[in-house]
Amino acid sequence: MTHYHGTPITPSVAAAHIMAGRHAMVSYAHPEQVELMFDCCQSVSFDNGAFSAWRAGKPIKDWHPYYLWVKEWMHHPSFDFALIPDIIDGSERDNDTQISIWGLGKQVGCPIWHLHESLHKLENLCNYWPRVAIGSSGDYAVIGTPSWWDRMSEAMETACPFGWPKAKLHGLRMLDTDIFTKFPFSSADSTNVARNVGMDRAWKGPYEPATKAGRGVVIAERIEAFQSAARWVSIETQQGLFTEAQ
């Protein structure tokens, strides 16, 4: 599994140290470290920035600059994939339109299936695209709630017949060891490192890393010590196996 750490990570000197040899997810909403990430990372993927823009109350209406940004970097040897534009509070038809007009190819683009959308759409995406990203949305916007787990279970039953995923699956904002270890993801991302390297209150005691770079390395290594599940097994079955092991 590929663990994608979101940027920006400040300061840039710490970012270079933390991300050396790792995998970055650079958001179009915060592209300032894109050159740095291509210089030091194994691979780089692009987030379309729609979620950040939506949270800021300024949803993206013109995607042409994003297309140009992807075209600028898509031939770099370390480039992996770019999330196809999506409309956070749009209908399934709105997001289908964004996928249909993507013109940079299936190897470059990764469509997003939102949890509030139909399972039929997820099945079609997995049949057509080599990689599909899964995003938490609508009634399932909060990751880890009981309803979220139920919906993810339904999604896995659709995307993973006989347990094996039909396409590579990417978990958006799901780079949490309690989450990604339960699903057969090829990759997942989060901004865990970026958000926590500067939280001084969380780093106290004799073993506190001396620098932000040291903090970031600790967080990244803890996350990367775990891998996704090899195949889909229902949550109920996983819980039963855990209980038996005890």
CSV table of C-alpha atoms in Angstrom, one decimal, residues 92-224:
chain,number,residue,atom,x,y,z
A,92,GLU,CA,-24.4,12.3,-8.8
A,93,ARG,CA,-25.1,13.6,-12.3
A,94,ASP,CA,-23.0,16.7,-11.7
A,95,ASN,CA,-20.0,14.5,-10.8
A,96,ASP,CA,-20.6,12.1,-13.6
A,97,THR,CA,-20.3,15.1,-15.9
A,98,GLN,CA,-16.9,16.0,-14.5
A,99,ILE,CA,-15.7,12.5,-15.0
A,100,SER,CA,-17.1,12.3,-18.6
A,101,ILE,CA,-15.2,15.5,-19.7
A,102,TRP,CA,-11.9,14.4,-18.2
A,103,GLY,CA,-9.5,14.4,-21.2
A,104,LEU,CA,-6.2,13.4,-19.8
A,105,GLY,CA,-6.6,9.6,-19.9
A,106,LYS,CA,-7.3,6.8,-17.4
A,107,GLN,CA,-3.7,6.4,-16.4
A,108,VAL,CA,-3.5,10.0,-15.3
A,109,GLY,CA,-6.9,10.6,-13.8
A,110,CYS,CA,-8.6,9.0,-10.8
A,111,PRO,CA,-12.4,9.4,-10.5
A,112,ILE,CA,-13.9,9.9,-7.0
A,113,TRP,CA,-16.9,7.8,-5.9
A,114,HIS,CA,-18.7,9.6,-3.0
A,115,LEU,CA,-20.3,7.5,-0.3
A,116,HIS,CA,-23.7,9.1,-0.8
A,117,GLU,CA,-23.7,8.1,-4.5
A,118,SER,CA,-25.2,4.9,-5.9
A,119,LEU,CA,-23.4,1.5,-5.6
A,120,HIS,CA,-24.2,1.0,-9.3
A,121,LYS,CA,-22.0,4.0,-10.1
A,122,LEU,CA,-19.2,2.5,-8.0
A,123,GLU,CA,-19.5,-0.8,-9.8
A,124,ASN,CA,-19.3,1.0,-13.2
A,125,LEU,CA,-16.3,3.0,-12.2
A,126,CYS,CA,-14.4,-0.1,-11.0
A,127,ASN,CA,-15.1,-1.8,-14.3
A,128,TYR,CA,-13.8,1.0,-16.4
A,129,TRP,CA,-11.1,2.8,-14.4
A,130,PRO,CA,-7.8,1.3,-13.2
A,131,ARG,CA,-8.0,3.3,-9.9
A,132,VAL,CA,-11.0,4.7,-8.0
A,133,ALA,CA,-10.9,7.0,-5.0
A,134,ILE,CA,-13.5,6.8,-2.3
A,135,GLY,CA,-14.6,9.9,-0.5
A,136,SER,CA,-16.7,10.4,2.6
A,137,SER,CA,-19.7,12.6,1.9
A,138,GLY,CA,-23.4,13.4,2.6
A,139,ASP,CA,-24.7,11.4,5.5
A,140,TYR,CA,-21.4,9.6,5.6
A,141,ALA,CA,-19.1,12.7,5.7
A,142,VAL,CA,-17.7,11.9,9.2
A,143,ILE,CA,-15.2,9.0,9.0
A,144,GLY,CA,-15.6,6.3,11.6
A,145,THR,CA,-19.2,6.7,12.6
A,146,PRO,CA,-21.4,3.5,12.7
A,147,SER,CA,-23.3,4.7,9.5
A,148,TRP,CA,-20.0,5.3,7.8
A,149,TRP,CA,-18.7,1.8,8.6
A,150,ASP,CA,-22.0,0.3,7.3
A,151,ARG,CA,-21.8,2.3,4.0
A,152,MET,CA,-18.1,1.4,3.5
A,153,SER,CA,-19.0,-2.3,4.0
A,154,GLU,CA,-21.6,-2.0,1.3
A,155,ALA,CA,-19.0,-0.3,-1.0
A,156,MET,CA,-16.5,-3.1,-0.4
A,157,GLU,CA,-19.1,-5.8,-1.2
A,158,THR,CA,-19.6,-4.0,-4.5
A,159,ALA,CA,-16.0,-3.2,-5.3
A,160,CYS,CA,-14.4,-6.4,-4.1
A,161,PRO,CA,-16.3,-9.5,-5.4
A,162,PHE,CA,-14.8,-12.6,-3.8
A,163,GLY,CA,-12.7,-10.2,-1.6
A,164,TRP,CA,-10.4,-8.9,-4.3
A,165,PRO,CA,-10.9,-5.3,-5.5
A,166,LYS,CA,-11.8,-5.0,-9.2
A,167,ALA,CA,-9.8,-1.7,-9.4
A,168,LYS,CA,-7.1,-0.1,-7.3
A,169,LEU,CA,-8.9,1.7,-4.4
A,170,HIS,CA,-7.7,4.9,-2.8
A,171,GLY,CA,-9.1,6.1,0.5
A,172,LEU,CA,-9.5,9.8,0.7
A,173,ARG,CA,-8.7,11.2,4.2
A,174,MET,CA,-8.4,7.6,5.4
A,175,LEU,CA,-4.7,7.3,6.3
A,176,ASP,CA,-5.6,6.2,9.8
A,177,THR,CA,-4.3,2.9,11.0
A,178,ASP,CA,-7.8,2.1,12.5
A,179,ILE,CA,-9.3,2.7,9.1
A,180,PHE,CA,-7.0,1.6,6.2
A,181,THR,CA,-6.0,-1.7,7.8
A,182,LYS,CA,-9.6,-2.9,7.4
A,183,PHE,CA,-9.8,-2.4,3.7
A,184,PRO,CA,-7.9,-3.6,0.6
A,185,PHE,CA,-6.7,-0.2,-0.4
A,186,SER,CA,-3.8,0.3,-2.9
A,187,SER,CA,-3.3,3.8,-1.4
A,188,ALA,CA,-4.7,6.3,1.1
A,189,ASP,CA,-4.0,9.8,2.1
A,190,SER,CA,-4.3,12.2,5.0
A,191,THR,CA,-2.8,15.5,6.3
A,192,ASN,CA,-1.9,13.9,9.7
A,193,VAL,CA,1.8,14.7,9.5
A,194,ALA,CA,1.2,18.3,8.4
A,195,ARG,CA,-1.4,18.9,11.1
A,196,ASN,CA,0.6,17.5,14.0
A,197,VAL,CA,4.2,18.5,13.6
A,198,GLY,CA,3.5,21.9,15.0
A,199,MET,CA,1.2,20.9,17.9
A,200,ASP,CA,3.6,21.5,20.8
A,201,ARG,CA,1.1,20.3,23.4
A,202,ALA,CA,1.1,16.8,21.9
A,203,TRP,CA,4.9,16.5,22.2
A,204,LYS,CA,5.9,16.4,25.9
A,205,GLY,CA,8.2,14.3,27.9
A,206,PRO,CA,11.8,13.0,27.8
A,207,TYR,CA,11.4,11.3,24.4
A,208,GLU,CA,10.1,14.4,22.6
A,209,PRO,CA,11.8,14.8,19.2
A,210,ALA,CA,14.0,17.9,19.2
A,211,THR,CA,12.7,19.3,15.9
A,212,LYS,CA,9.6,19.4,13.7
A,213,ALA,CA,11.3,17.3,11.2
A,214,GLY,CA,11.9,14.7,13.9
A,215,ARG,CA,8.2,14.8,14.9
A,216,GLY,CA,7.1,14.3,11.3
A,217,VAL,CA,9.4,11.4,10.8
A,218,VAL,CA,8.0,9.7,13.9
A,219,ILE,CA,4.3,10.2,12.8
A,220,ALA,CA,5.0,9.0,9.3
A,221,GLU,CA,6.9,5.9,10.4
A,222,ARG,CA,4.1,5.0,12.8
A,223,ILE,CA,1.6,5.2,10.0
A,224,GLU,CA,3.7,3.4,7.5
